[in-house]
Each structure stands twice: as structure tokens, then as C-alpha cells.
Amino acid sequence: MAGAAKRTPTITVLGSLNIDLVSYVSHHPLPGETMTSNRFSVSPGGKGANQAVACAKLSRPRSSASNTTGTGTGTDRHAASQETAHVRMVGAVGDASAGDGYGDLLVTNLRSQGVDTSGVVRPAGQKTGIAIIVVDEPTGQNRIILSPEANHFLQPGHFDDISSSSPSSPSSSSSSIVVSLSKELSTPRPDLLIMQLEIPVPTVLRALRAARDGGVPVLLNPAPAVPLPAEASSRAGCGTSS
């Protein structure tokens, strides 16, 4: 009798999705100074999204990781057959119907990297999180202004609304969060929950409790640095910093 098919481990990342607007300058501007940048770039970012992409890349052979094409769930059949872990992103981006175009860029990038984006939602009227970054090229030092926007919509109470539908395309919109912490951590139960602190701390704490109740191990990156209650360190199986 053939043995049961081996289940692919699941990694769920609950966290931030931002667009990085980066200007490279000869020196950081002084108060009141207007200067012209040497170059400028727009790229997908956010600590949560970066964690998800890193996990997805590590879960596949190098050739597969570089040739993944996105689908509705963020993984094509060929890449999915080779992945050693299924990576799912849970977070929020801006509402395309309200004129936000950055959410499309973030979702498309995640899918192209093999990340399941069915847990990424678009609260009505919200904008995608933005990080304005100024890099001093001679020293490499940067200064960052973060505008969380949709990321801060991920309050604990919003996870109580469960819908049977989820965004099926980058331009889909949702008026409520369509995922539930208890659902995310039980159906199916992930093998690891990864978080950071670019989403509201109360949401992180609630997720830690849900993970504890569901027996799900947690990897918490306590960055950016904010005060945390003792329960955060006691409930996270391990932590890191960046």
C-alpha cells in the first residue's frame, strides 16, 4: 500500500506591506534645504512582505525561485511541486477603487516570488503603506519616514469578520478583513507563524495568543523597536532583531 502523500509545511507571515520610495543624495538635507537627488527608485517593501519573499525563495531550488510565475494563489504548478514550504502572506494594501495603484505592485510582486496572497486584503478607502527613504550615498546611512496606512487597519477587531470570499486578483477590493486569526492558525494549521512590529502591537499580541492556543510556533522580529509587554517574549518561541 502506498504511503500517504507528504504534506508541505506551511509558513504564515502576518505583517506589513509597504512601497519604498528611495532617493539617493550626496548628503542628508539640512533643515529648510531643498536638494536634487542623484537617483530615485520605487520598489516593493515592508518587513512582512520581505519576510514572506525570503521564505518563499528559500523554499525552492534556485532555478525555480528565479523562474516563478504568479497565479491566483501566488504559486504556479511547477514551482509548487518543488517547494519545501508553502508561504502565505496575511496583510493589507490600498484600495484600487479609491485610486491606490501601489497595492497591485505589491501583490503582483509577492505572487511572482511564489507567495500565496489570498490573505492579502484591501480595506475600502485605505492607502498602501509608504516608506520614504533618503540615502546618504557617501556613508550609506539612511533616514526613513514610514506612513503605515492600510497596515494600521489590521486592528484585532477586524479579524473577527470572516468572509467566504477572498481577493482573487490584484485589483480586487474588500470592505472588511476576510481572514481570521483563529482561522489562519487552524485551517490548515501553519507550521510556523512569522511576525514583526510594523502592524499594530495589539494585533501581534492577539496573534501570539491565538498561536499559543493552536500550538503554532512563532518567530517574532521585534522591529521597529517599540515597547512590548512581557507576554510577547514569553509567547514567542524565538525572536530576532534587524
PDB file of C-alpha atoms in Angstrom:
ATOM      1  CA  MET A   1       0.000   0.000   0.000  1.00  0.00           C
ATOM      2  CA  ALA A   2       1.379   3.360  -0.971  1.00  0.00           C
ATOM      3  CA  GLY A   3       2.112   5.720   1.888  1.00  0.00           C
ATOM      4  CA  ALA A   4       0.190   8.927   2.385  1.00  0.00           C
ATOM      5  CA  ALA A   5       1.389  11.903   0.387  1.00  0.00           C
ATOM      6  CA  LYS A   6       3.827  14.046   2.318  1.00  0.00           C
ATOM      7  CA  ARG A   7       2.287  17.334   3.431  1.00  0.00           C
ATOM      8  CA  THR A   8       4.121  20.502   2.506  1.00  0.00           C
ATOM      9  CA  PRO A   9       4.800  22.626   5.621  1.00  0.00           C
ATOM     10  CA  THR A  10       3.038  25.988   5.709  1.00  0.00           C
ATOM     11  CA  ILE A  11       4.607  29.270   6.845  1.00  0.00           C
ATOM     12  CA  THR A  12       2.181  32.117   7.548  1.00  0.00           C
ATOM     13  CA  VAL A  13       3.571  35.661   7.639  1.00  0.00           C
ATOM     14  CA  LEU A  14       1.361  38.235   9.367  1.00  0.00           C
ATOM     15  CA  GLY A  15       2.752  41.668   8.764  1.00  0.00           C
ATOM     16  CA  SER A  16       3.357  44.820   6.804  1.00  0.00           C
ATOM     17  CA  LEU A  17       3.333  45.554   3.108  1.00  0.00           C
ATOM     18  CA  ASN A  18       4.846  48.872   2.016  1.00  0.00           C
ATOM     19  CA  ILE A  19       6.105  50.620  -1.065  1.00  0.00           C
ATOM     20  CA  ASP A  20       9.623  52.022  -0.680  1.00  0.00           C
ATOM     21  CA  LEU A  21      10.236  55.429  -2.285  1.00  0.00           C
ATOM     22  CA  VAL A  22      14.010  55.844  -2.173  1.00  0.00           C
ATOM     23  CA  SER A  23      16.041  58.957  -3.002  1.00  0.00           C
ATOM     24  CA  TYR A  24      19.844  58.788  -3.131  1.00  0.00           C
ATOM     25  CA  VAL A  25      21.587  62.053  -2.234  1.00  0.00           C
ATOM     26  CA  SER A  26      25.102  63.407  -1.692  1.00  0.00           C
ATOM     27  CA  HIS A  27      24.200  64.327   1.892  1.00  0.00           C
ATOM     28  CA  HIS A  28      21.103  64.376   4.043  1.00  0.00           C
ATOM     29  CA  PRO A  29      19.286  67.691   3.576  1.00  0.00           C
ATOM     30  CA  LEU A  30      19.655  70.278   6.316  1.00  0.00           C
ATOM     31  CA  PRO A  31      16.571  71.922   7.855  1.00  0.00           C
ATOM     32  CA  GLY A  32      14.907  74.024   5.160  1.00  0.00           C
ATOM     33  CA  GLU A  33      17.246  72.763   2.423  1.00  0.00           C
ATOM     34  CA  THR A  34      15.880  71.658  -0.956  1.00  0.00           C
ATOM     35  CA  MET A  35      18.140  69.404  -2.970  1.00  0.00           C
ATOM     36  CA  THR A  36      18.063  67.239  -6.081  1.00  0.00           C
ATOM     37  CA  SER A  37      18.565  63.504  -5.690  1.00  0.00           C
ATOM     38  CA  ASN A  38      21.158  61.615  -7.700  1.00  0.00           C
ATOM     39  CA  ARG A  39      18.642  58.852  -8.452  1.00  0.00           C
ATOM     40  CA  PHE A  40      15.272  57.562  -7.318  1.00  0.00           C
ATOM     41  CA  SER A  41      13.628  54.147  -7.092  1.00  0.00           C
ATOM     42  CA  VAL A  42      10.227  52.661  -6.305  1.00  0.00           C
ATOM     43  CA  SER A  43      10.228  49.104  -5.003  1.00  0.00           C
ATOM     44  CA  PRO A  44       8.110  46.633  -3.009  1.00  0.00           C
ATOM     45  CA  GLY A  45       8.935  46.531   0.682  1.00  0.00           C
ATOM     46  CA  GLY A  46       7.628  46.179   4.201  1.00  0.00           C
ATOM     47  CA  LYS A  47       9.165  43.903   6.804  1.00  0.00           C
ATOM     48  CA  GLY A  48       6.333  41.406   6.489  1.00  0.00           C
ATOM     49  CA  ALA A  49       6.485  41.213   2.706  1.00  0.00           C
ATOM     50  CA  ASN A  50      10.273  40.928   2.832  1.00  0.00           C
ATOM     51  CA  GLN A  51       9.996  38.016   5.263  1.00  0.00           C
ATOM     52  CA  ALA A  52       7.487  36.258   3.009  1.00  0.00           C
ATOM     53  CA  VAL A  53       9.639  36.671  -0.102  1.00  0.00           C
ATOM     54  CA  ALA A  54      12.746  35.434   1.731  1.00  0.00           C
ATOM     55  CA  CYS A  55      10.892  32.341   2.966  1.00  0.00           C
ATOM     56  CA  ALA A  56       9.487  31.633  -0.491  1.00  0.00           C
ATOM     57  CA  LYS A  57      12.919  31.888  -2.101  1.00  0.00           C
ATOM     58  CA  LEU A  58      14.451  29.592   0.494  1.00  0.00           C
ATOM     59  CA  SER A  59      11.659  27.054  -0.009  1.00  0.00           C
ATOM     60  CA  ARG A  60      12.509  26.373  -3.665  1.00  0.00           C
ATOM     61  CA  PRO A  61      15.558  25.358  -5.709  1.00  0.00           C
ATOM     62  CA  ARG A  62      17.439  28.342  -7.094  1.00  0.00           C
ATOM     63  CA  SER A  63      16.284  27.768 -10.694  1.00  0.00           C
ATOM     64  CA  SER A  64      12.649  27.508  -9.609  1.00  0.00           C
ATOM     65  CA  ALA A  65      12.891  30.547  -7.359  1.00  0.00           C
ATOM     66  CA  SER A  66      14.125  32.690 -10.237  1.00  0.00           C
ATOM     67  CA  ASN A  67      11.504  31.495 -12.727  1.00  0.00           C
ATOM     68  CA  THR A  68       8.304  31.506 -10.691  1.00  0.00           C
ATOM     69  CA  THR A  69       5.236  32.952 -12.356  1.00  0.00           C
ATOM     70  CA  GLY A  70       2.350  34.227 -10.268  1.00  0.00           C
ATOM     71  CA  THR A  71      -1.187  32.837 -10.235  1.00  0.00           C
ATOM     72  CA  GLY A  72      -4.278  33.499  -8.172  1.00  0.00           C
ATOM     73  CA  THR A  73      -2.693  31.930  -5.110  1.00  0.00           C
ATOM     74  CA  GLY A  74       0.832  33.104  -5.809  1.00  0.00           C
ATOM     75  CA  THR A  75       2.370  29.791  -6.911  1.00  0.00           C
ATOM     76  CA  ASP A  76       2.325  28.077 -10.282  1.00  0.00           C
ATOM     77  CA  ARG A  77       2.048  24.309 -10.521  1.00  0.00           C
ATOM     78  CA  HIS A  78       5.685  23.718 -11.397  1.00  0.00           C
ATOM     79  CA  ALA A  79       7.056  25.849  -8.565  1.00  0.00           C
ATOM     80  CA  ALA A  80       4.520  24.442  -6.115  1.00  0.00           C
ATOM     81  CA  SER A  81       5.630  20.906  -6.916  1.00  0.00           C
ATOM     82  CA  GLN A  82       9.200  21.816  -5.953  1.00  0.00           C
ATOM     83  CA  GLU A  83       8.616  23.984  -2.880  1.00  0.00           C
ATOM     84  CA  THR A  84       9.660  22.652   0.507  1.00  0.00           C
ATOM     85  CA  ALA A  85       7.293  25.071   2.280  1.00  0.00           C
ATOM     86  CA  HIS A  86       4.088  26.868   1.306  1.00  0.00           C
ATOM     87  CA  VAL A  87       4.359  30.560   2.221  1.00  0.00           C
ATOM     88  CA  ARG A  88       1.199  32.596   2.869  1.00  0.00           C
ATOM     89  CA  MET A  89       1.091  36.356   3.389  1.00  0.00           C
ATOM     90  CA  VAL A  90      -1.578  37.932   5.605  1.00  0.00           C
ATOM     91  CA  GLY A  91      -1.784  41.724   5.492  1.00  0.00           C
ATOM     92  CA  ALA A  92      -3.463  44.741   3.925  1.00  0.00           C
ATOM     93  CA  VAL A  93      -2.768  47.058   0.993  1.00  0.00           C
ATOM     94  CA  GLY A  94      -4.570  50.041  -0.506  1.00  0.00           C
ATOM     95  CA  ASP A  95      -7.946  50.075  -2.218  1.00  0.00           C
ATOM     96  CA  ALA A  96      -7.537  50.198  -6.003  1.00  0.00           C
ATOM     97  CA  SER A  97     -11.072  51.532  -6.450  1.00  0.00           C
ATOM     98  CA  ALA A  98     -10.039  54.555  -4.363  1.00  0.00           C
ATOM     99  CA  GLY A  99      -7.161  55.312  -6.726  1.00  0.00           C
ATOM    100  CA  ASP A 100      -4.369  53.410  -4.984  1.00  0.00           C
ATOM    101  CA  GLY A 101      -2.106  51.698  -7.521  1.00  0.00           C
ATOM    102  CA  TYR A 102       0.655  50.534  -5.211  1.00  0.00           C
ATOM    103  CA  GLY A 103      -1.312  47.574  -3.879  1.00  0.00           C
ATOM    104  CA  ASP A 104      -1.259  45.990  -7.335  1.00  0.00           C
ATOM    105  CA  LEU A 105       2.528  46.283  -7.441  1.00  0.00           C
ATOM    106  CA  LEU A 106       2.927  44.632  -4.033  1.00  0.00           C
ATOM    107  CA  VAL A 107       0.528  41.751  -4.687  1.00  0.00           C
ATOM    108  CA  THR A 108       1.950  41.072  -8.141  1.00  0.00           C
ATOM    109  CA  ASN A 109       5.490  41.030  -6.756  1.00  0.00           C
ATOM    110  CA  LEU A 110       4.575  38.593  -3.982  1.00  0.00           C
ATOM    111  CA  ARG A 111       2.890  36.255  -6.444  1.00  0.00           C
ATOM    112  CA  SER A 112       5.864  36.413  -8.796  1.00  0.00           C
ATOM    113  CA  GLN A 113       8.043  35.256  -5.895  1.00  0.00           C
ATOM    114  CA  GLY A 114       5.781  32.287  -5.156  1.00  0.00           C
ATOM    115  CA  VAL A 115       3.932  33.713  -2.141  1.00  0.00           C
ATOM    116  CA  ASP A 116       0.259  32.846  -1.571  1.00  0.00           C
ATOM    117  CA  THR A 117      -1.540  36.212  -1.474  1.00  0.00           C
ATOM    118  CA  SER A 118      -5.077  35.031  -0.728  1.00  0.00           C
ATOM    119  CA  GLY A 119      -4.705  36.517   2.772  1.00  0.00           C
ATOM    120  CA  VAL A 120      -3.811  39.991   1.463  1.00  0.00           C
ATOM    121  CA  VAL A 121      -6.854  42.257   1.584  1.00  0.00           C
ATOM    122  CA  ARG A 122      -7.826  45.767   0.511  1.00  0.00           C
ATOM    123  CA  PRO A 123      -9.875  47.670   3.118  1.00  0.00           C
ATOM    124  CA  ALA A 124     -12.196  50.166   1.441  1.00  0.00           C
ATOM    125  CA  GLY A 125     -10.769  53.673   1.167  1.00  0.00           C
ATOM    126  CA  GLN A 126      -7.362  52.735   2.571  1.00  0.00           C
ATOM    127  CA  LYS A 127      -3.991  53.579   1.024  1.00  0.00           C
ATOM    128  CA  THR A 128      -0.969  51.319   0.762  1.00  0.00           C
ATOM    129  CA  GLY A 129       1.750  51.846   3.363  1.00  0.00           C
ATOM    130  CA  ILE A 130       4.621  54.051   2.202  1.00  0.00           C
ATOM    131  CA  ALA A 131       8.236  54.281   3.350  1.00  0.00           C
ATOM    132  CA  ILE A 132      10.031  57.459   2.246  1.00  0.00           C
ATOM    133  CA  ILE A 133      13.746  56.702   2.390  1.00  0.00           C
ATOM    134  CA  VAL A 134      16.616  59.154   1.913  1.00  0.00           C
ATOM    135  CA  VAL A 135      20.018  57.516   1.485  1.00  0.00           C
ATOM    136  CA  ASP A 136      23.271  59.421   2.003  1.00  0.00           C
ATOM    137  CA  GLU A 137      25.356  57.760  -0.719  1.00  0.00           C
ATOM    138  CA  PRO A 138      28.838  58.591   0.649  1.00  0.00           C
ATOM    139  CA  THR A 139      28.088  56.958   4.009  1.00  0.00           C
ATOM    140  CA  GLY A 140      25.215  54.614   3.158  1.00  0.00           C
ATOM    141  CA  GLN A 141      23.233  55.971   6.118  1.00  0.00           C
ATOM    142  CA  ASN A 142      19.517  56.352   5.600  1.00  0.00           C
ATOM    143  CA  ARG A 143      16.609  58.218   7.125  1.00  0.00           C
ATOM    144  CA  ILE A 144      13.145  56.727   6.869  1.00  0.00           C
ATOM    145  CA  ILE A 145       9.664  58.171   7.288  1.00  0.00           C
ATOM    146  CA  LEU A 146       7.033  55.439   7.484  1.00  0.00           C
ATOM    147  CA  SER A 147       3.354  56.029   6.769  1.00  0.00           C
ATOM    148  CA  PRO A 148       1.620  52.754   7.770  1.00  0.00           C
ATOM    149  CA  GLU A 149      -1.797  53.480   6.191  1.00  0.00           C
ATOM    150  CA  ALA A 150      -3.527  50.120   5.451  1.00  0.00           C
ATOM    151  CA  ASN A 151      -1.105  48.285   7.742  1.00  0.00           C
ATOM    152  CA  HIS A 152      -2.625  50.042  10.751  1.00  0.00           C
ATOM    153  CA  PHE A 153      -6.089  48.953   9.648  1.00  0.00           C
ATOM    154  CA  LEU A 154      -5.091  45.486  10.860  1.00  0.00           C
ATOM    155  CA  GLN A 155      -6.549  46.004  14.317  1.00  0.00           C
ATOM    156  CA  PRO A 156      -7.520  42.919  16.376  1.00  0.00           C
ATOM    157  CA  GLY A 157     -11.250  43.566  15.985  1.00  0.00           C
ATOM    158  CA  HIS A 158     -11.084  43.435  12.214  1.00  0.00           C
ATOM    159  CA  PHE A 159     -10.034  39.816  12.334  1.00  0.00           C
ATOM    160  CA  ASP A 160     -13.443  38.853  13.730  1.00  0.00           C
ATOM    161  CA  ASP A 161     -15.091  39.269  10.325  1.00  0.00           C
ATOM    162  CA  ILE A 162     -14.811  36.103   8.275  1.00  0.00           C
ATOM    163  CA  SER A 163     -15.920  36.043   4.652  1.00  0.00           C
ATOM    164  CA  SER A 164     -16.187  33.037   2.372  1.00  0.00           C
ATOM    165  CA  SER A 165     -14.564  35.034  -0.400  1.00  0.00           C
ATOM    166  CA  SER A 166     -11.111  36.485  -0.782  1.00  0.00           C
ATOM    167  CA  PRO A 167      -9.475  38.852  -3.292  1.00  0.00           C
ATOM    168  CA  SER A 168      -8.960  36.869  -6.485  1.00  0.00           C
ATOM    169  CA  SER A 169      -6.984  39.452  -8.433  1.00  0.00           C
ATOM    170  CA  PRO A 170      -4.565  42.291  -7.680  1.00  0.00           C
ATOM    171  CA  SER A 171      -7.309  44.854  -8.284  1.00  0.00           C
ATOM    172  CA  SER A 172      -9.920  43.189  -6.049  1.00  0.00           C
ATOM    173  CA  SER A 173     -11.289  45.250  -3.168  1.00  0.00           C
ATOM    174  CA  SER A 174     -12.742  44.285   0.201  1.00  0.00           C
ATOM    175  CA  SER A 175     -14.560  46.389   2.767  1.00  0.00           C
ATOM    176  CA  SER A 176     -13.583  44.117   5.639  1.00  0.00           C
ATOM    177  CA  ILE A 177     -10.724  41.882   6.613  1.00  0.00           C
ATOM    178  CA  VAL A 178     -11.517  38.476   5.154  1.00  0.00           C
ATOM    179  CA  VAL A 179      -9.223  36.484   7.340  1.00  0.00           C
ATOM    180  CA  SER A 180      -9.481  35.445  10.961  1.00  0.00           C
ATOM    181  CA  LEU A 181      -6.555  34.896  13.272  1.00  0.00           C
ATOM    182  CA  SER A 182      -8.137  31.748  14.658  1.00  0.00           C
ATOM    183  CA  LYS A 183      -8.943  30.564  11.139  1.00  0.00           C
ATOM    184  CA  GLU A 184      -5.491  31.402   9.808  1.00  0.00           C
ATOM    185  CA  LEU A 185      -3.906  29.387  12.593  1.00  0.00           C
ATOM    186  CA  SER A 186      -6.151  26.344  12.296  1.00  0.00           C
ATOM    187  CA  THR A 187      -7.404  25.751   8.721  1.00  0.00           C
ATOM    188  CA  PRO A 188      -4.954  24.442   7.847  1.00  0.00           C
ATOM    189  CA  ARG A 189      -2.714  24.855  10.853  1.00  0.00           C
ATOM    190  CA  PRO A 190       0.543  26.532   9.777  1.00  0.00           C
ATOM    191  CA  ASP A 191       3.812  25.037  10.920  1.00  0.00           C
ATOM    192  CA  LEU A 192       5.252  28.480  11.695  1.00  0.00           C
ATOM    193  CA  LEU A 193       3.875  31.995  12.214  1.00  0.00           C
ATOM    194  CA  ILE A 194       6.255  34.872  11.425  1.00  0.00           C
ATOM    195  CA  MET A 195       5.592  38.465  12.513  1.00  0.00           C
ATOM    196  CA  GLN A 196       7.243  41.846  13.078  1.00  0.00           C
ATOM    197  CA  LEU A 197       6.120  45.159  14.543  1.00  0.00           C
ATOM    198  CA  GLU A 198       5.110  47.252  11.527  1.00  0.00           C
ATOM    199  CA  ILE A 199       1.496  46.310  12.252  1.00  0.00           C
ATOM    200  CA  PRO A 200      -0.347  47.297  15.454  1.00  0.00           C
ATOM    201  CA  VAL A 201       1.141  45.696  18.571  1.00  0.00           C
ATOM    202  CA  PRO A 202      -2.315  44.650  19.886  1.00  0.00           C
ATOM    203  CA  THR A 203      -2.739  42.587  16.713  1.00  0.00           C
ATOM    204  CA  VAL A 204       0.652  40.963  17.231  1.00  0.00           C
ATOM    205  CA  LEU A 205      -0.251  40.111  20.831  1.00  0.00           C
ATOM    206  CA  ARG A 206      -3.585  38.655  19.782  1.00  0.00           C
ATOM    207  CA  ALA A 207      -1.854  36.557  17.142  1.00  0.00           C
ATOM    208  CA  LEU A 208       0.611  35.326  19.767  1.00  0.00           C
ATOM    209  CA  ARG A 209      -2.296  34.204  21.944  1.00  0.00           C
ATOM    210  CA  ALA A 210      -4.026  32.509  19.011  1.00  0.00           C
ATOM    211  CA  ALA A 211      -0.778  30.765  18.079  1.00  0.00           C
ATOM    212  CA  ARG A 212      -0.303  29.575  21.650  1.00  0.00           C
ATOM    213  CA  ASP A 213      -3.853  28.224  21.774  1.00  0.00           C
ATOM    214  CA  GLY A 214      -3.354  26.469  18.436  1.00  0.00           C
ATOM    215  CA  GLY A 215       0.093  25.107  19.230  1.00  0.00           C
ATOM    216  CA  VAL A 216       1.726  27.096  16.426  1.00  0.00           C
ATOM    217  CA  PRO A 217       5.400  28.116  16.896  1.00  0.00           C
ATOM    218  CA  VAL A 218       6.166  31.805  16.394  1.00  0.00           C
ATOM    219  CA  LEU A 219       9.161  33.704  15.027  1.00  0.00           C
ATOM    220  CA  LEU A 220       8.900  37.371  16.035  1.00  0.00           C
ATOM    221  CA  ASN A 221      11.204  40.064  14.684  1.00  0.00           C
ATOM    222  CA  PRO A 222      10.794  42.885  17.270  1.00  0.00           C
ATOM    223  CA  ALA A 223      11.421  45.663  14.766  1.00  0.00           C
ATOM    224  CA  PRO A 224      10.928  48.524  14.522  1.00  0.00           C
ATOM    225  CA  ALA A 225      11.713  48.736  18.211  1.00  0.00           C
ATOM    226  CA  VAL A 226       8.675  49.540  20.346  1.00  0.00           C
ATOM    227  CA  PRO A 227       7.871  48.748  23.989  1.00  0.00           C
ATOM    228  CA  LEU A 228       6.440  45.244  24.374  1.00  0.00           C
ATOM    229  CA  PRO A 229       4.767  43.599  27.357  1.00  0.00           C
ATOM    230  CA  ALA A 230       6.463  40.594  28.923  1.00  0.00           C
ATOM    231  CA  GLU A 231       3.906  38.252  27.371  1.00  0.00           C
ATOM    232  CA  ALA A 232       5.367  38.926  23.924  1.00  0.00           C
ATOM    233  CA  SER A 233       8.705  37.318  24.727  1.00  0.00           C
ATOM    234  CA  SER A 234       7.136  34.526  26.741  1.00  0.00           C
ATOM    235  CA  ARG A 235       4.709  33.568  23.976  1.00  0.00           C
ATOM    236  CA  ALA A 236       7.086  33.839  21.023  1.00  0.00           C
ATOM    237  CA  GLY A 237       9.041  30.634  20.619  1.00  0.00           C
ATOM    238  CA  CYS A 238      12.023  32.574  19.336  1.00  0.00           C
ATOM    239  CA  GLY A 239      12.865  36.111  18.358  1.00  0.00           C
ATOM    240  CA  THR A 240      15.273  38.058  16.221  1.00  0.00           C
ATOM    241  CA  SER A 241      16.135  41.653  15.525  1.00  0.00           C
ATOM    242  CA  SER A 242      17.139  43.630  12.477  1.00  0.00           C
TER     243      SER A 242
END
